[in-house]
PDB file of C-alpha atoms in Angstrom:
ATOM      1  CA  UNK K   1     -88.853 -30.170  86.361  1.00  0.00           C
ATOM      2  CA  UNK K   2     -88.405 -32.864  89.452  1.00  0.00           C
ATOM      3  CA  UNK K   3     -86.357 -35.796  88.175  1.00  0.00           C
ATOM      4  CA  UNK K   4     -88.592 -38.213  90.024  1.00  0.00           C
ATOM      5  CA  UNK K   5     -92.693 -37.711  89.889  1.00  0.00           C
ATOM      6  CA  UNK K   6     -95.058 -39.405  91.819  1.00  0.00           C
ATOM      7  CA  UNK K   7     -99.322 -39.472  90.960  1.00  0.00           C
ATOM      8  CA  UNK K   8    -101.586 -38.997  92.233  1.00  0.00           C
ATOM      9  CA  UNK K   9     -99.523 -36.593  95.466  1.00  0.00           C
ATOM     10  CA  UNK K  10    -102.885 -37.146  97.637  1.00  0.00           C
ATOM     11  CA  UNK K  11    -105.234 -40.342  97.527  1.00  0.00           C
ATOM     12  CA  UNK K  12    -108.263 -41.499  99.839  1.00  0.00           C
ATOM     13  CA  UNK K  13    -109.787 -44.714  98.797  1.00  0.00           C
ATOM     14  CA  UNK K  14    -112.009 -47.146 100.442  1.00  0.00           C
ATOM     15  CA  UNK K  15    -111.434 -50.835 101.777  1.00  0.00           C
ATOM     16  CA  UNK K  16    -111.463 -53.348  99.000  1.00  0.00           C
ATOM     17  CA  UNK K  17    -110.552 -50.747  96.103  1.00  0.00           C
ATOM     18  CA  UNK K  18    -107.748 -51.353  93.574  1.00  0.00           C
ATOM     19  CA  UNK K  19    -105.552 -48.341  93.609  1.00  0.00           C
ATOM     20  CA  UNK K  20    -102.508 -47.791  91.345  1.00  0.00           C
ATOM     21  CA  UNK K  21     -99.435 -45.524  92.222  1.00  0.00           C
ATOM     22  CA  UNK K  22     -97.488 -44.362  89.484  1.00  0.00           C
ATOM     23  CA  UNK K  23     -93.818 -43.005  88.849  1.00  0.00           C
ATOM     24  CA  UNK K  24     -91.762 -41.913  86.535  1.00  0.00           C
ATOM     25  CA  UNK K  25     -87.948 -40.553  86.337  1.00  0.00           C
ATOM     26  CA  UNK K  26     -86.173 -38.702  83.505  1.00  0.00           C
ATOM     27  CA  UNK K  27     -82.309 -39.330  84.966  1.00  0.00           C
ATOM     28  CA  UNK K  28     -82.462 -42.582  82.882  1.00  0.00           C
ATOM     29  CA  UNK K  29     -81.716 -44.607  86.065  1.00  0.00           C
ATOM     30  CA  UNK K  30     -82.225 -48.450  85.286  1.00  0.00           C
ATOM     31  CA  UNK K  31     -83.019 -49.366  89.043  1.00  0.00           C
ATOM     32  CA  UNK K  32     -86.182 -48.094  90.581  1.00  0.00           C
ATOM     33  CA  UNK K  33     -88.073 -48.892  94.213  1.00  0.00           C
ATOM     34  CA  UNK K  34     -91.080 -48.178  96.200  1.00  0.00           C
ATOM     35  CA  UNK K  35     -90.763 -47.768  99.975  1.00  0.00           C
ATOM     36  CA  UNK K  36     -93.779 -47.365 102.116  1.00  0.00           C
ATOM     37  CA  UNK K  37     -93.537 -44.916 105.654  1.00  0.00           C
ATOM     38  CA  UNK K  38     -95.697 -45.435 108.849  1.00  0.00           C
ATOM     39  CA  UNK K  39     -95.628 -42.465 111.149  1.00  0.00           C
ATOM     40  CA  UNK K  40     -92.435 -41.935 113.092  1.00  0.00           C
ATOM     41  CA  UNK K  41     -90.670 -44.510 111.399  1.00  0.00           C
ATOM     42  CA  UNK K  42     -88.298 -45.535 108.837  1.00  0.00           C
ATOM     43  CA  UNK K  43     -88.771 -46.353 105.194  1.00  0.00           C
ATOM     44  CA  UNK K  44     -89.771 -49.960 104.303  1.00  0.00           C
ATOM     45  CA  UNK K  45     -89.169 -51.412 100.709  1.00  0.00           C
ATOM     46  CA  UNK K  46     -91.886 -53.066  99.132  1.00  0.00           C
ATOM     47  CA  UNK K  47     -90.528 -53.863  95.937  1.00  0.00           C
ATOM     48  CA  UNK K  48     -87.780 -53.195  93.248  1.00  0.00           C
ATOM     49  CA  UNK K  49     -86.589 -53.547  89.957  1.00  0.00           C
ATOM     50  CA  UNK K  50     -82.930 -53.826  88.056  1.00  0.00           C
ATOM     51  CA  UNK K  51     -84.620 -53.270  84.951  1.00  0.00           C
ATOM     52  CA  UNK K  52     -87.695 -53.944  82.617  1.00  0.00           C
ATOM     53  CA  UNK K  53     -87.537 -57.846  83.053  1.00  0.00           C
ATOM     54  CA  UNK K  54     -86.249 -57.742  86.614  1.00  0.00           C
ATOM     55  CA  UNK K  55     -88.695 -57.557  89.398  1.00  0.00           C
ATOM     56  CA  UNK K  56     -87.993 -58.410  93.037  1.00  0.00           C
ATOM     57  CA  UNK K  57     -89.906 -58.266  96.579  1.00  0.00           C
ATOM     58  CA  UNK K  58     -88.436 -56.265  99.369  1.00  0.00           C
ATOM     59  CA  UNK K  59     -89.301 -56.367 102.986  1.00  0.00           C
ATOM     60  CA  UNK K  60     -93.155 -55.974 103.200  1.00  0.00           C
ATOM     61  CA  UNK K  61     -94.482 -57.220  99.246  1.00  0.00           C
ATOM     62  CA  UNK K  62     -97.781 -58.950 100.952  1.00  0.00           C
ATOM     63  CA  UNK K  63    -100.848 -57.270  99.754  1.00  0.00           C
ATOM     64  CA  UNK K  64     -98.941 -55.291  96.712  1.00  0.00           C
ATOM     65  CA  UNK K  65     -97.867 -55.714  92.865  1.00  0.00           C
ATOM     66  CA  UNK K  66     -95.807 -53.608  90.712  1.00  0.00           C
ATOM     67  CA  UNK K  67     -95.387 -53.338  87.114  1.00  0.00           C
ATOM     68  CA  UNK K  68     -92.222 -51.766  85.325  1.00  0.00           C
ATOM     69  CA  UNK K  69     -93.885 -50.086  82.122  1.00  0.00           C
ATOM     70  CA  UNK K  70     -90.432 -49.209  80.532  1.00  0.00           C
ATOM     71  CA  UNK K  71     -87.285 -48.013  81.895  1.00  0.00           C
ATOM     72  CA  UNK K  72     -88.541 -44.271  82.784  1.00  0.00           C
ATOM     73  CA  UNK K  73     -91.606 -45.975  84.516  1.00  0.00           C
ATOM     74  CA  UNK K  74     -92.905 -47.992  88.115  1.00  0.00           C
ATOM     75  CA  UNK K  75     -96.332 -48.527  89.172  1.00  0.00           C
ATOM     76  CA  UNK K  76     -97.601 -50.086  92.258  1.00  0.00           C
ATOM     77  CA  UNK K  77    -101.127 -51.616  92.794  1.00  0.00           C
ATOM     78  CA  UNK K  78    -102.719 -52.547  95.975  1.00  0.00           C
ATOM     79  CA  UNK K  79    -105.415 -55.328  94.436  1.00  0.00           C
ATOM     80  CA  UNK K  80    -107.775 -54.581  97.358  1.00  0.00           C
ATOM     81  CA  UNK K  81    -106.417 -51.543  99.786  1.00  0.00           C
ATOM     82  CA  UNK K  82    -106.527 -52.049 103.120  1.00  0.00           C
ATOM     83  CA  UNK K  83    -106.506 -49.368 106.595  1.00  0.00           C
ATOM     84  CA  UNK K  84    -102.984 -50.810 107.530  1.00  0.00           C
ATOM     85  CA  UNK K  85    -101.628 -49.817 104.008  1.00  0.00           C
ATOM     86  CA  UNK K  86    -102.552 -45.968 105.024  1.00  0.00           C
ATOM     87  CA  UNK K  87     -99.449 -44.830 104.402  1.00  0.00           C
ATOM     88  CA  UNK K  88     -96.745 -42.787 102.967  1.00  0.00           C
ATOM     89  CA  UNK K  89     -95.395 -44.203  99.519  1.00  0.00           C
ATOM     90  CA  UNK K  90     -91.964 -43.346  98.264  1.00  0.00           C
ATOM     91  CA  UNK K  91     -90.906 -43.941  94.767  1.00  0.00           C
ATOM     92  CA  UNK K  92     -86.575 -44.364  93.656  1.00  0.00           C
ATOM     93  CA  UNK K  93     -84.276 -44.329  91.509  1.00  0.00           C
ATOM     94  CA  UNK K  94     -80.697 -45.103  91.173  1.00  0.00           C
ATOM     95  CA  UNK K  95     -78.094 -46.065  88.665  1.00  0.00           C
ATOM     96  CA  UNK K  96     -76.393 -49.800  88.589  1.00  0.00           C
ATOM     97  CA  UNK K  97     -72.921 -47.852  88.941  1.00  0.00           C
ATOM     98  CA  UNK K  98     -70.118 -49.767  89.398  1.00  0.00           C
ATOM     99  CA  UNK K  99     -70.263 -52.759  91.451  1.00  0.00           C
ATOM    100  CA  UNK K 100     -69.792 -52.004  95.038  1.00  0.00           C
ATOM    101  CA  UNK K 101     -70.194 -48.521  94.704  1.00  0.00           C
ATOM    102  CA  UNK K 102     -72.610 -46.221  96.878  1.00  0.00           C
ATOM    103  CA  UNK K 103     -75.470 -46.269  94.420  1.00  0.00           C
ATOM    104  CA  UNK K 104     -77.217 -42.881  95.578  1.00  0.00           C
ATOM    105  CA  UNK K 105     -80.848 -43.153  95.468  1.00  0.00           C
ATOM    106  CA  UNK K 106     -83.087 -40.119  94.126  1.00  0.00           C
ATOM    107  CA  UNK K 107     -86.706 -40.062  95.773  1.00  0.00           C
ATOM    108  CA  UNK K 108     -89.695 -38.675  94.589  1.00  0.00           C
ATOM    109  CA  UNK K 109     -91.466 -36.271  96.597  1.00  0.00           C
ATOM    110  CA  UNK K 110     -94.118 -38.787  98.131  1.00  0.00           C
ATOM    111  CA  UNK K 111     -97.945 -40.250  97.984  1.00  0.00           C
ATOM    112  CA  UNK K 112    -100.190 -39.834 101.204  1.00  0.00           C
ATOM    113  CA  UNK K 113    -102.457 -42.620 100.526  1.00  0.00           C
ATOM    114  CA  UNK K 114    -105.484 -43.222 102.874  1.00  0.00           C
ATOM    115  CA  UNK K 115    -107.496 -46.404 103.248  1.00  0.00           C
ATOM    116  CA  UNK K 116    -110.758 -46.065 105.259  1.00  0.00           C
TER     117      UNK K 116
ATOM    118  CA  UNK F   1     -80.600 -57.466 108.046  1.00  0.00           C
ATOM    119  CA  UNK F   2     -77.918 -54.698 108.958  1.00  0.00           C
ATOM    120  CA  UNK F   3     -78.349 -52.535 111.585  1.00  0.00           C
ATOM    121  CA  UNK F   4     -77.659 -49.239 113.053  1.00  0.00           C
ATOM    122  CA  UNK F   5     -77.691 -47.402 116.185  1.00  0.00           C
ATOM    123  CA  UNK F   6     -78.774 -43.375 116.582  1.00  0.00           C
ATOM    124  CA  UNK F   7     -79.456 -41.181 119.032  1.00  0.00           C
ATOM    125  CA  UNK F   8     -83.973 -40.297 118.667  1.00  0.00           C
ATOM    126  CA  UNK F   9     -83.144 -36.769 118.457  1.00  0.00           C
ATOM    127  CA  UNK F  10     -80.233 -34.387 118.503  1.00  0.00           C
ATOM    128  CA  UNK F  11     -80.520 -30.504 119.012  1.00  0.00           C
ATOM    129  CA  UNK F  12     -77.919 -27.284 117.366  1.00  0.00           C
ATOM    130  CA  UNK F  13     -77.863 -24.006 117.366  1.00  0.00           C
ATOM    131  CA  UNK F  14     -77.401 -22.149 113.881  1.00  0.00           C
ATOM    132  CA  UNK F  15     -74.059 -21.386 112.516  1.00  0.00           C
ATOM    133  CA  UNK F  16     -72.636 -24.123 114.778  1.00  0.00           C
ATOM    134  CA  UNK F  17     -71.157 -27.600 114.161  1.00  0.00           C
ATOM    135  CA  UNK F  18     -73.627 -30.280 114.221  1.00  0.00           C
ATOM    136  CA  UNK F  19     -71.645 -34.006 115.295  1.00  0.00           C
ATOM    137  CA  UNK F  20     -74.737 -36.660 114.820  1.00  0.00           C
ATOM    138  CA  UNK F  21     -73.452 -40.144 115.777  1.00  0.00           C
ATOM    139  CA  UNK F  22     -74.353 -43.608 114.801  1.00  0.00           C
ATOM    140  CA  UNK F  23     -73.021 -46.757 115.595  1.00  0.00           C
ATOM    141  CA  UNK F  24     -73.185 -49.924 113.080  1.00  0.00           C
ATOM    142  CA  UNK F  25     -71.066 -52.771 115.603  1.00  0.00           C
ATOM    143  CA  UNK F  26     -72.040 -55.781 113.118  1.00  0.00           C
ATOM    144  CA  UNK F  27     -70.383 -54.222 109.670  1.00  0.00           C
ATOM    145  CA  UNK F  28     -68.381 -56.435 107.732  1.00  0.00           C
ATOM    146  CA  UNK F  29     -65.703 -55.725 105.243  1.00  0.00           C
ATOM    147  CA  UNK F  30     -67.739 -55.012 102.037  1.00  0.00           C
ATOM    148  CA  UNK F  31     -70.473 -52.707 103.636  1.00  0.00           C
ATOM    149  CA  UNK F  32     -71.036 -49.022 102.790  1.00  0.00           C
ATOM    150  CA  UNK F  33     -72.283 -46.627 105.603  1.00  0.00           C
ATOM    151  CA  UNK F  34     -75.054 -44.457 103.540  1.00  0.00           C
ATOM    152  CA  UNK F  35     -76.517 -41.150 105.486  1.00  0.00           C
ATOM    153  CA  UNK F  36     -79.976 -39.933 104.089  1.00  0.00           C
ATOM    154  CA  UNK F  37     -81.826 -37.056 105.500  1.00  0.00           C
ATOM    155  CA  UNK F  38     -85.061 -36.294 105.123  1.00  0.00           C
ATOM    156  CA  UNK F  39     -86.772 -33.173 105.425  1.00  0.00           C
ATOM    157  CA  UNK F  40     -90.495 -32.196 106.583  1.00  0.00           C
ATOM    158  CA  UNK F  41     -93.196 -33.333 103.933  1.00  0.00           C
ATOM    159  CA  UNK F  42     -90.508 -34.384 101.393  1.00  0.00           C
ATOM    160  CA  UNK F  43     -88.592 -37.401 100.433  1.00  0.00           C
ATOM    161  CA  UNK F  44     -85.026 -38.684 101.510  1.00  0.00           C
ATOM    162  CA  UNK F  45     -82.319 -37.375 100.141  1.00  0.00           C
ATOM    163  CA  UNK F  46     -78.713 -38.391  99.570  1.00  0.00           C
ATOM    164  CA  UNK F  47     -76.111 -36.937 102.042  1.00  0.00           C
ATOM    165  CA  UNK F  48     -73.107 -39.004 102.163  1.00  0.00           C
ATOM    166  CA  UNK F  49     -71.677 -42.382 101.783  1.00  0.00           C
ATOM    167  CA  UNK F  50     -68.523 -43.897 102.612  1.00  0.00           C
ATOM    168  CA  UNK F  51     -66.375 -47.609 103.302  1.00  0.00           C
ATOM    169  CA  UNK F  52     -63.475 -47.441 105.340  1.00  0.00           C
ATOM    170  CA  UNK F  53     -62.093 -43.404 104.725  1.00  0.00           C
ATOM    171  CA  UNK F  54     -63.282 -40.554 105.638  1.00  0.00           C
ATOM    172  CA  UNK F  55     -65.365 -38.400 103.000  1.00  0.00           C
ATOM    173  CA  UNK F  56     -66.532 -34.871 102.185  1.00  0.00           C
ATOM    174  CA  UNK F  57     -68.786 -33.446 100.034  1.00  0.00           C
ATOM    175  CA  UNK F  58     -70.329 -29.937  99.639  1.00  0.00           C
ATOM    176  CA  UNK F  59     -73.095 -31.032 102.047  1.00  0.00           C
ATOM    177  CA  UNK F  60     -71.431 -33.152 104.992  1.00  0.00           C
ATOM    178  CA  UNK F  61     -68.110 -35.197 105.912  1.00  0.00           C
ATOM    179  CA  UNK F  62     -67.829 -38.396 107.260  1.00  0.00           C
ATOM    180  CA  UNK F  63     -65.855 -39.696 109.632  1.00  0.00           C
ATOM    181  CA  UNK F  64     -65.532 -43.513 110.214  1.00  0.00           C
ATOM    182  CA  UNK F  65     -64.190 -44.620 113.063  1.00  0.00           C
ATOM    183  CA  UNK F  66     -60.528 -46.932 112.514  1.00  0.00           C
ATOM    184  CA  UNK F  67     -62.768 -50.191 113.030  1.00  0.00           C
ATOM    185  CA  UNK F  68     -65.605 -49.669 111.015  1.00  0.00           C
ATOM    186  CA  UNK F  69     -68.015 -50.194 114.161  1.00  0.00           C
ATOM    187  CA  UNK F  70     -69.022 -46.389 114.404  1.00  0.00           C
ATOM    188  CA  UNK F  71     -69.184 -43.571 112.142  1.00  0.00           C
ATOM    189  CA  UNK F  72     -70.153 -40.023 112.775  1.00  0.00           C
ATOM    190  CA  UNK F  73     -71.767 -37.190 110.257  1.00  0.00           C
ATOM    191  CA  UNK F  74     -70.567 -33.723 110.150  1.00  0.00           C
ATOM    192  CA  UNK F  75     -72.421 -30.925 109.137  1.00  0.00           C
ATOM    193  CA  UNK F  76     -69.705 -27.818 109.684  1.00  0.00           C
ATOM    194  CA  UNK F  77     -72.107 -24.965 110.245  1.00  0.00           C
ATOM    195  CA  UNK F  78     -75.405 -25.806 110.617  1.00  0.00           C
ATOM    196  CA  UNK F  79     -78.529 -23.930 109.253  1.00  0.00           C
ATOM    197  CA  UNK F  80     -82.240 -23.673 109.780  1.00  0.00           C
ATOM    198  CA  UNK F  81     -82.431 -25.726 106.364  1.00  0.00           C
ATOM    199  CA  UNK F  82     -80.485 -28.804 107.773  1.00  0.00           C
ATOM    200  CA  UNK F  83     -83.239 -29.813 110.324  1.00  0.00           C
ATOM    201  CA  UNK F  84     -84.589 -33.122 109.476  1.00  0.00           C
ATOM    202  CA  UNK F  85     -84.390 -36.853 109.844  1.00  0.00           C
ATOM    203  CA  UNK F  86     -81.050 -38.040 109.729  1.00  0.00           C
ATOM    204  CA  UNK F  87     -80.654 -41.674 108.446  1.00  0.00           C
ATOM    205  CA  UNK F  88     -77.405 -44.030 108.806  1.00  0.00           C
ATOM    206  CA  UNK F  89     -77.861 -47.005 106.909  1.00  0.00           C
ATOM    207  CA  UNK F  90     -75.313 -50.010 106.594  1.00  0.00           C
ATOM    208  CA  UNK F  91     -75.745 -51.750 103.454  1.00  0.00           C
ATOM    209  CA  UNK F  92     -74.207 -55.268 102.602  1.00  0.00           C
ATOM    210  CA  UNK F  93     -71.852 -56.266 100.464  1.00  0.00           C
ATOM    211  CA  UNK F  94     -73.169 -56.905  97.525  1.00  0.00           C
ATOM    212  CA  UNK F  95     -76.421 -55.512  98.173  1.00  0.00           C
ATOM    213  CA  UNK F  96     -75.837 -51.778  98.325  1.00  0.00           C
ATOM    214  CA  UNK F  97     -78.630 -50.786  96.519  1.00  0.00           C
ATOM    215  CA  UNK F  98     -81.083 -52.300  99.719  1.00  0.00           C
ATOM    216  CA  UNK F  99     -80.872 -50.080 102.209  1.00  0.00           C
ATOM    217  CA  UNK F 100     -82.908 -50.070 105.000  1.00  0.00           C
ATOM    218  CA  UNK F 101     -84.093 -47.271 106.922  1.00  0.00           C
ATOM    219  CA  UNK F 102     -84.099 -47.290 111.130  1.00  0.00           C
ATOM    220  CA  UNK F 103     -85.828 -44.371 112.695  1.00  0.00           C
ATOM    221  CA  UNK F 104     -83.129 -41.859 112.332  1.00  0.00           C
ATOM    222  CA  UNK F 105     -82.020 -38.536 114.456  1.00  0.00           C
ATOM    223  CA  UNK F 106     -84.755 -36.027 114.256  1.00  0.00           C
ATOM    224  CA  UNK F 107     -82.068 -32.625 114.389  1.00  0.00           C
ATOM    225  CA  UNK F 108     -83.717 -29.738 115.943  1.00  0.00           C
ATOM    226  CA  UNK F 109     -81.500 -26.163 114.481  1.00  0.00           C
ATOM    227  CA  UNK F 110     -82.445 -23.183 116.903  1.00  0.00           C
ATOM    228  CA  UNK F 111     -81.849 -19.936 115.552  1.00  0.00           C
TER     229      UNK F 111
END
């Protein structure tokens, strides 16, 4: 079984829906992220979280809201999707470590989500 | 925010050493040098990381340069498996866990 799993794999929803992306890990990580991809490019972070109580924006949080469930779990909501969120959502996880370390992150295998 | 510097796209031939560059000129002391890779349809995954020595695993080495400024990954015989994206990241300080992804080297293995 994948460490990291990602629902729904495939979305298309329409402008103005409220769509939820979920994720879940079973390495019992305490830090977990969600990155968005545009074609050609890089991964963006859109938000991430130390633990249960700690919840912080990354680069691009405008237009999203996450909620950490429990440790295992990370959802993100777009209130009212967009086109310009069509996208490629990455969920990760990693472990606090030791400060300074190289804190490997584990991604999930993806969400192709599709605003029209 | 950090940044790096990488070639668009770097091509091998199977079974031979694959040297992909990337240059990070505004590292300070404290920050890691991360490679990620990423292969068609999946997510990132972890290659390599390293601070001021150079580092193997079973997947890669890394060789940072004696000022910190450039670094270069090593894949010692490279197969039709290892094409993909190829991500250096330079994280800072204190903030390892944020890394932020450029465009990467897309490596091209012919057979």
């Amino acid at each position: 079984d994948a460490d990291v799993t990602q629902t729904p794999r495939n979305r298309i929803t329409k402008t103005g829906k409220r769509i939820m992306l979920e994720c879940s890990q079973t390495k019992g990580h305490d830090r977990m992220y969600w990155y968005r991809q545009d074609p050609g490019l890089g991964l963006r972070l859109i938000y991430y979280s130390f633990d249960v109580k700690d919840i912080n924006k990354g680069e691009i949080s405008d237009g999203y809201s996450v909620s950490r469930q429990a440790q295992a779990k990370f959802s993100l909501s777009l209130e009212s999707a967009i086109p310009n969120q069509t996208a490629l959502y990455f969920c990760a996880t990693s472990d606090s470590g030791l400060a300074g370390a190289g804190n490997e992150q584990f991604f999930g295998p993806g969400t192709r989500l599709t605003v029209l | 925010d950090a940044k790096t510097t990488q070639p668009n796209s770097m091509e091998s031939n199977e079974e031979e050493p694959v040297h992909l560059p990337c240059n990070h000129s505004t590292i300070s002391g404290t920050d890691y040098i991360h490679w990620y890779r990423q292969l068609p349809s999946q997510g990132p995954e972890y290659v390599i990381h390293g601070l001021t020595s150079n580092v193997n695993n079973r997947m890669a080495s890394l060789a940072i340069a004696e000022d910190r400024k450039s670094s270069t990954l090593i894949l010692h015989r490279a197969t039709l498996r290892d094409a993909a994206v190829y991500y250096c990241i330079q994280s800072s300080g204190g903030s390892n866990y944020k890394l932020t992804f450029g465009k990467g080297t897309l490596l091209t293995v012919n057979p």
